[in-house]
């Protein structure tokens, strides 16, 4: 997997390198390839370092585990939540994506004054993103920090949720802690503000782990609750990613557990919750689908009505399949 990511990074770098050697002017697209390649190569480097340090870290972890107490776990979880909250509030005020983040503020403000997305103004953004900024403004006031507070709460809550799921699946608190922290770092802290990509990726991960837990423990009330509360918010996120994950996840659980009726009822309840939530918030489902479908047909590849924006999403689909 690491070699595949490295090869993909080199492949995406080649257009920029060739144009540079031939004296061509750097375009925005070529620079975008370089930035994406940097992400892949950084990921490969981290995995390589982890592979080299696996043995000494395992030995050190075994020694610490013998002296570990439950109170230390609580202290680490609280410290991680405080760190993530402070990190988001600090760095979320020190980067601004100009046009993109203008969409973030404009979408929230339009909803505050009573306009409805997909009906009163054009947008191809998912309803989860739109309603997230709307409620952030309503709860914390109409200012930039409002969505940072909401993002901090979302990050810490999803971190604790991920930790709980990984503890149930792996059974090792240390590994669960660092995996959950690494996931939040790579997904949420990288941006440190509310955005549809990071929120979708977070719920994808939560839903995937909930599906795995439900397959292992189909009678567990906690697993069923986690499945339901990760599924219906995911239905409000980017459909080109969320739709594939939902279909694969539901199929996985139905094939992997004998409680098919219970899983079906939970899935239908989550779907009903999505429809009810959209109705309460005045979101027109036909207008929403028409808006997204129009953007997909205009700007890129469509597969069964789903839009793939980048090779990263195809990598996610490949990893899901594996």
Short mmCIF file of C-alpha atoms in Angstrom, two decimals:
data_model
loop_
_atom_site.label_atom_id
_atom_site.label_comp_id
_atom_site.label_asym_id
_atom_site.label_seq_id
_atom_site.Cartn_x
_atom_site.Cartn_y
_atom_site.Cartn_z
CA UNK A 1 0.00 0.00 0.00
CA UNK A 2 2.84 2.37 0.87
CA UNK A 3 4.59 1.64 -2.43
CA UNK A 4 1.32 2.22 -4.30
CA UNK A 5 0.90 5.64 -2.67
CA UNK A 6 4.51 6.52 -3.44
CA UNK A 7 4.08 5.51 -7.09
CA UNK A 8 0.89 7.56 -7.31
CA UNK A 9 2.72 10.56 -5.86
CA UNK A 10 5.52 10.26 -8.41
CA UNK A 11 2.99 9.86 -11.21
CA UNK A 12 1.18 13.05 -10.19
CA UNK A 13 4.51 14.92 -10.00
CA UNK A 14 5.66 14.00 -13.53
CA UNK A 15 3.55 16.61 -15.42
CA UNK A 16 5.05 19.41 -13.33
CA UNK A 17 8.62 18.08 -13.65
CA UNK A 18 8.37 17.63 -17.42
CA UNK A 19 6.94 21.11 -17.96
CA UNK A 20 9.65 22.55 -15.71
CA UNK A 21 12.49 20.92 -17.66
CA UNK A 22 10.97 22.07 -20.96
CA UNK A 23 10.72 25.66 -19.72
CA UNK A 24 6.95 25.82 -19.72
CA UNK A 25 5.05 28.14 -17.42
CA UNK A 26 3.71 26.54 -14.25
CA UNK A 27 -0.05 26.35 -14.29
CA UNK A 28 -2.38 26.13 -11.32
CA UNK A 29 -3.20 22.54 -12.26
CA UNK A 30 0.47 21.53 -12.26
CA UNK A 31 1.00 23.13 -8.87
CA UNK A 32 -2.10 21.34 -7.62
CA UNK A 33 -0.50 18.05 -8.72
CA UNK A 34 2.61 18.91 -6.73
CA UNK A 35 0.56 19.59 -3.59
CA UNK A 36 -1.29 16.30 -3.98
CA UNK A 37 1.97 14.46 -4.60
CA UNK A 38 3.40 15.97 -1.44
CA UNK A 39 0.53 14.47 0.53
CA UNK A 40 1.13 11.02 -0.92
CA UNK A 41 4.88 11.16 -0.36
CA UNK A 42 4.48 12.41 3.20
CA UNK A 43 2.10 9.52 3.89
CA UNK A 44 4.60 7.05 2.45
CA UNK A 45 7.41 8.54 4.55
CA UNK A 46 5.37 8.31 7.74
CA UNK A 47 4.53 4.67 7.08
CA UNK A 48 8.18 3.91 6.31
CA UNK A 49 9.30 5.53 9.57
CA UNK A 50 6.64 3.59 11.48
CA UNK A 51 7.89 0.35 9.90
CA UNK A 52 11.50 1.06 10.94
CA UNK A 53 10.53 2.06 14.50
CA UNK A 54 8.00 -0.76 15.01
CA UNK A 55 10.28 -3.03 17.05
CA UNK A 56 11.67 -0.44 19.52
CA UNK A 57 8.25 1.15 19.95
CA UNK A 58 6.67 -2.24 20.63
CA UNK A 59 9.27 -2.97 23.32
CA UNK A 60 8.76 0.43 24.95
CA UNK A 61 4.98 0.08 24.82
CA UNK A 62 5.14 -3.32 26.52
CA UNK A 63 7.11 -1.83 29.42
CA UNK A 64 4.73 1.10 29.82
CA UNK A 65 1.66 -1.16 29.68
CA UNK A 66 2.69 -2.99 32.85
CA UNK A 67 2.61 0.27 34.82
CA UNK A 68 -0.43 1.84 33.18
CA UNK A 69 -3.52 2.74 35.20
CA UNK A 70 -7.08 3.58 34.02
CA UNK A 71 -6.71 7.12 35.35
CA UNK A 72 -3.83 7.71 32.95
CA UNK A 73 -6.13 6.87 30.04
CA UNK A 74 -8.66 9.48 31.15
CA UNK A 75 -5.90 12.07 31.52
CA UNK A 76 -4.58 11.33 28.01
CA UNK A 77 -8.05 11.56 26.47
CA UNK A 78 -8.77 14.88 28.15
CA UNK A 79 -5.35 16.25 27.19
CA UNK A 80 -5.86 15.18 23.56
CA UNK A 81 -9.28 16.86 23.44
CA UNK A 82 -7.91 20.09 24.92
CA UNK A 83 -5.00 20.04 22.47
CA UNK A 84 -7.27 19.53 19.45
CA UNK A 85 -9.64 22.28 20.55
CA UNK A 86 -6.82 24.78 21.09
CA UNK A 87 -5.15 23.75 17.84
CA UNK A 88 -8.32 24.34 15.81
CA UNK A 89 -9.04 27.69 17.45
CA UNK A 90 -5.45 28.84 16.92
CA UNK A 91 -4.65 27.67 13.40
CA UNK A 92 -8.22 28.06 12.19
CA UNK A 93 -7.64 31.81 12.51
CA UNK A 94 -4.37 31.73 10.58
CA UNK A 95 -5.34 30.43 7.18
CA UNK A 96 -7.97 31.56 4.76
CA UNK A 97 -8.87 29.91 1.49
CA UNK A 98 -10.27 33.09 -0.12
CA UNK A 99 -13.00 31.98 -2.53
CA UNK A 100 -13.59 28.58 -0.93
CA UNK A 101 -14.02 29.90 2.58
CA UNK A 102 -16.12 32.72 1.18
CA UNK A 103 -18.56 29.97 0.24
CA UNK A 104 -18.51 28.80 3.86
CA UNK A 105 -19.48 32.19 5.27
CA UNK A 106 -21.85 33.10 2.48
CA UNK A 107 -23.76 29.82 2.80
CA UNK A 108 -24.19 30.26 6.54
CA UNK A 109 -25.29 33.89 6.26
CA UNK A 110 -27.84 33.18 3.53
CA UNK A 111 -29.49 30.54 5.68
CA UNK A 112 -29.52 32.80 8.71
CA UNK A 113 -31.51 35.43 6.79
CA UNK A 114 -34.02 32.79 5.68
CA UNK A 115 -32.80 31.65 2.28
CA UNK A 116 -32.91 27.95 1.44
CA UNK A 117 -30.01 26.18 -0.28
CA UNK A 118 -30.73 24.66 -3.72
CA UNK A 119 -33.91 26.76 -3.95
CA UNK A 120 -33.07 30.41 -3.18
CA UNK A 121 -29.39 30.20 -4.10
CA UNK A 122 -27.23 27.85 -6.15
CA UNK A 123 -24.91 25.43 -4.38
CA UNK A 124 -23.56 21.96 -5.06
CA UNK A 125 -22.40 21.49 -1.47
CA UNK A 126 -23.93 18.68 0.61
CA UNK A 127 -26.70 19.54 3.08
CA UNK A 128 -24.61 18.38 6.04
CA UNK A 129 -22.06 21.08 5.29
CA UNK A 130 -24.69 23.75 4.71
CA UNK A 131 -26.69 22.99 7.85
CA UNK A 132 -23.53 22.60 9.92
CA UNK A 133 -22.47 26.21 9.35
CA UNK A 134 -26.07 27.36 9.78
CA UNK A 135 -26.35 25.87 13.27
CA UNK A 136 -22.86 27.05 14.17
CA UNK A 137 -23.96 30.63 13.46
CA UNK A 138 -27.19 30.17 15.38
CA UNK A 139 -25.51 28.74 18.48
CA UNK A 140 -22.26 30.73 18.64
CA UNK A 141 -23.18 33.90 16.76
CA UNK A 142 -22.46 35.18 13.27
CA UNK A 143 -18.67 35.31 13.22
CA UNK A 144 -15.75 33.29 11.93
CA UNK A 145 -15.00 31.71 15.31
CA UNK A 146 -18.50 30.23 15.46
CA UNK A 147 -17.64 27.49 12.98
CA UNK A 148 -14.28 26.97 14.72
CA UNK A 149 -16.09 26.26 18.00
CA UNK A 150 -18.38 23.85 16.18
CA UNK A 151 -15.41 22.20 14.47
CA UNK A 152 -13.59 21.82 17.80
CA UNK A 153 -16.64 20.15 19.37
CA UNK A 154 -17.03 17.92 16.32
CA UNK A 155 -13.35 16.92 16.36
CA UNK A 156 -13.20 16.07 20.06
CA UNK A 157 -16.52 14.21 19.97
CA UNK A 158 -15.54 12.14 16.94
CA UNK A 159 -12.12 11.46 18.50
CA UNK A 160 -13.71 9.95 21.61
CA UNK A 161 -16.16 8.02 19.43
CA UNK A 162 -13.31 6.63 17.33
CA UNK A 163 -11.38 5.70 20.45
CA UNK A 164 -14.38 3.78 21.82
CA UNK A 165 -14.91 1.91 18.54
CA UNK A 166 -11.24 1.01 18.20
CA UNK A 167 -11.08 -0.18 21.80
CA UNK A 168 -14.00 -2.52 21.13
CA UNK A 169 -12.44 -3.77 17.90
CA UNK A 170 -8.78 -3.99 18.84
CA UNK A 171 -8.91 -4.39 22.60
CA UNK A 172 -5.75 -2.33 23.17
CA UNK A 173 -6.24 1.15 24.58
CA UNK A 174 -2.85 2.51 23.54
CA UNK A 175 -3.23 1.47 19.92
CA UNK A 176 -6.83 2.74 19.86
CA UNK A 177 -5.76 6.11 21.27
CA UNK A 178 -3.02 6.72 18.74
CA UNK A 179 -5.06 5.49 15.80
CA UNK A 180 -7.96 7.79 16.74
CA UNK A 181 -5.59 10.72 17.31
CA UNK A 182 -3.81 10.10 14.01
CA UNK A 183 -7.14 9.99 12.18
CA UNK A 184 -8.29 13.30 13.64
CA UNK A 185 -4.92 14.87 12.90
CA UNK A 186 -4.97 13.81 9.26
CA UNK A 187 -8.65 14.61 8.66
CA UNK A 188 -9.69 17.55 10.84
CA UNK A 189 -6.58 19.27 12.19
CA UNK A 190 -5.13 19.53 8.69
CA UNK A 191 -7.77 22.15 7.86
CA UNK A 192 -8.90 23.32 11.30
CA UNK A 193 -12.22 24.68 10.08
CA UNK A 194 -15.62 23.31 9.03
CA UNK A 195 -15.50 21.78 5.57
CA UNK A 196 -17.42 19.16 3.64
CA UNK A 197 -14.42 16.95 2.81
CA UNK A 198 -13.17 16.53 6.37
CA UNK A 199 -16.65 16.06 7.85
CA UNK A 200 -17.49 13.44 5.22
CA UNK A 201 -14.22 11.57 5.80
CA UNK A 202 -14.82 11.55 9.55
CA UNK A 203 -18.29 10.03 9.23
CA UNK A 204 -17.00 7.56 6.63
CA UNK A 205 -14.47 6.30 9.15
CA UNK A 206 -17.01 6.21 11.98
CA UNK A 207 -19.52 4.33 9.86
CA UNK A 208 -16.93 1.86 8.57
CA UNK A 209 -15.77 1.00 12.10
CA UNK A 210 -19.38 0.82 13.30
CA UNK A 211 -20.12 -1.69 10.54
CA UNK A 212 -17.15 -3.80 11.59
CA UNK A 213 -18.23 -3.70 15.23
CA UNK A 214 -21.81 -4.61 14.36
CA UNK A 215 -20.56 -7.59 12.35
CA UNK A 216 -18.56 -8.80 15.35
CA UNK A 217 -21.13 -7.94 18.00
CA UNK A 218 -24.58 -7.92 16.34
CA UNK A 219 -26.39 -8.08 19.70
CA UNK A 220 -24.46 -5.20 21.24
CA UNK A 221 -26.66 -2.18 21.96
CA UNK A 222 -23.64 0.11 21.72
CA UNK A 223 -22.74 -1.24 18.26
CA UNK A 224 -26.31 -0.71 17.04
CA UNK A 225 -26.44 2.84 18.39
CA UNK A 226 -23.07 3.64 16.80
CA UNK A 227 -24.25 2.22 13.47
CA UNK A 228 -27.41 4.33 13.48
CA UNK A 229 -25.81 7.60 14.60
CA UNK A 230 -22.95 7.27 12.12
CA UNK A 231 -25.19 6.29 9.20
CA UNK A 232 -27.77 9.07 9.13
CA UNK A 233 -25.30 12.00 9.33
CA UNK A 234 -23.26 10.31 6.60
CA UNK A 235 -26.37 10.45 4.44
CA UNK A 236 -26.13 14.25 4.60
CA UNK A 237 -22.52 14.38 3.40
CA UNK A 238 -20.86 14.32 -0.04
CA UNK A 239 -22.89 11.79 -2.01
CA UNK A 240 -20.08 10.76 -4.33
CA UNK A 241 -18.15 9.44 -1.32
CA UNK A 242 -20.90 8.80 1.22
CA UNK A 243 -23.14 6.95 -1.22
CA UNK A 244 -20.53 4.34 -2.10
CA UNK A 245 -19.53 3.83 1.52
CA UNK A 246 -23.14 3.47 2.66
CA UNK A 247 -23.91 0.87 -0.01
CA UNK A 248 -20.75 -1.11 0.76
CA UNK A 249 -21.20 -0.80 4.52
CA UNK A 250 -24.82 -1.93 4.57
CA UNK A 251 -24.00 -4.84 2.26
CA UNK A 252 -21.07 -5.78 4.50
CA UNK A 253 -23.21 -5.86 7.63
CA UNK A 254 -26.06 -7.75 5.95
CA UNK A 255 -23.64 -10.40 4.70
CA UNK A 256 -21.57 -10.53 7.87
CA UNK A 257 -24.26 -10.94 10.50
CA UNK A 258 -27.28 -13.15 11.03
CA UNK A 259 -29.36 -10.25 12.40
CA UNK A 260 -30.47 -9.09 8.97
CA UNK A 261 -33.89 -7.87 10.10
CA UNK A 262 -32.38 -5.73 12.86
CA UNK A 263 -29.81 -4.26 10.48
CA UNK A 264 -32.53 -3.53 7.92
CA UNK A 265 -34.66 -1.75 10.53
CA UNK A 266 -31.70 0.31 11.72
CA UNK A 267 -30.85 1.27 8.14
CA UNK A 268 -34.44 2.26 7.37
CA UNK A 269 -34.61 4.26 10.60
CA UNK A 270 -31.44 6.13 9.60
CA UNK A 271 -32.86 6.85 6.14
CA UNK A 272 -36.10 8.13 7.68
CA UNK A 273 -34.08 10.35 10.02
CA UNK A 274 -32.25 11.89 7.06
CA UNK A 275 -35.52 12.66 5.28
CA UNK A 276 -37.09 14.07 8.45
CA UNK A 277 -34.04 16.23 9.19
CA UNK A 278 -34.07 17.64 5.65
CA UNK A 279 -37.80 18.31 5.88
CA UNK A 280 -37.49 20.11 9.22
CA UNK A 281 -34.74 22.32 7.82
CA UNK A 282 -36.67 23.12 4.65
CA UNK A 283 -34.26 21.40 2.25
CA UNK A 284 -35.88 20.48 -1.07
CA UNK A 285 -34.67 16.99 -1.97
CA UNK A 286 -35.51 17.24 -5.72
CA UNK A 287 -33.72 20.61 -5.96
CA UNK A 288 -30.75 19.24 -4.03
CA UNK A 289 -30.40 16.21 -6.33
CA UNK A 290 -30.82 18.34 -9.45
CA UNK A 291 -28.15 20.78 -8.28
CA UNK A 292 -25.61 18.10 -7.53
CA UNK A 293 -26.35 16.10 -10.66
CA UNK A 294 -25.92 19.22 -12.77
CA UNK A 295 -22.51 19.93 -11.28
CA UNK A 296 -21.44 16.33 -11.75
CA UNK A 297 -22.39 16.20 -15.42
CA UNK A 298 -20.76 19.57 -16.13
CA UNK A 299 -17.41 19.06 -14.43
CA UNK A 300 -16.43 15.43 -14.33
CA UNK A 301 -16.91 11.70 -14.47
CA UNK A 302 -20.25 10.30 -13.40
CA UNK A 303 -20.78 6.68 -12.44
CA UNK A 304 -24.36 5.71 -11.59
CA UNK A 305 -25.02 9.39 -10.92
CA UNK A 306 -22.00 9.69 -8.61
CA UNK A 307 -19.28 12.27 -9.23
CA UNK A 308 -15.58 11.45 -8.68
CA UNK A 309 -13.56 14.61 -8.16
CA UNK A 310 -10.07 13.16 -7.76
CA UNK A 311 -8.01 10.02 -7.69
CA UNK A 312 -8.02 10.22 -3.88
CA UNK A 313 -11.67 9.22 -3.87
CA UNK A 314 -10.91 6.31 -6.20
CA UNK A 315 -8.17 5.22 -3.77
CA UNK A 316 -10.72 5.31 -0.94
CA UNK A 317 -13.08 3.14 -3.01
CA UNK A 318 -10.24 0.71 -3.79
CA UNK A 319 -9.26 0.40 -0.12
CA UNK A 320 -12.92 -0.16 0.78
CA UNK A 321 -13.10 -2.96 -1.79
CA UNK A 322 -9.93 -4.59 -0.46
#
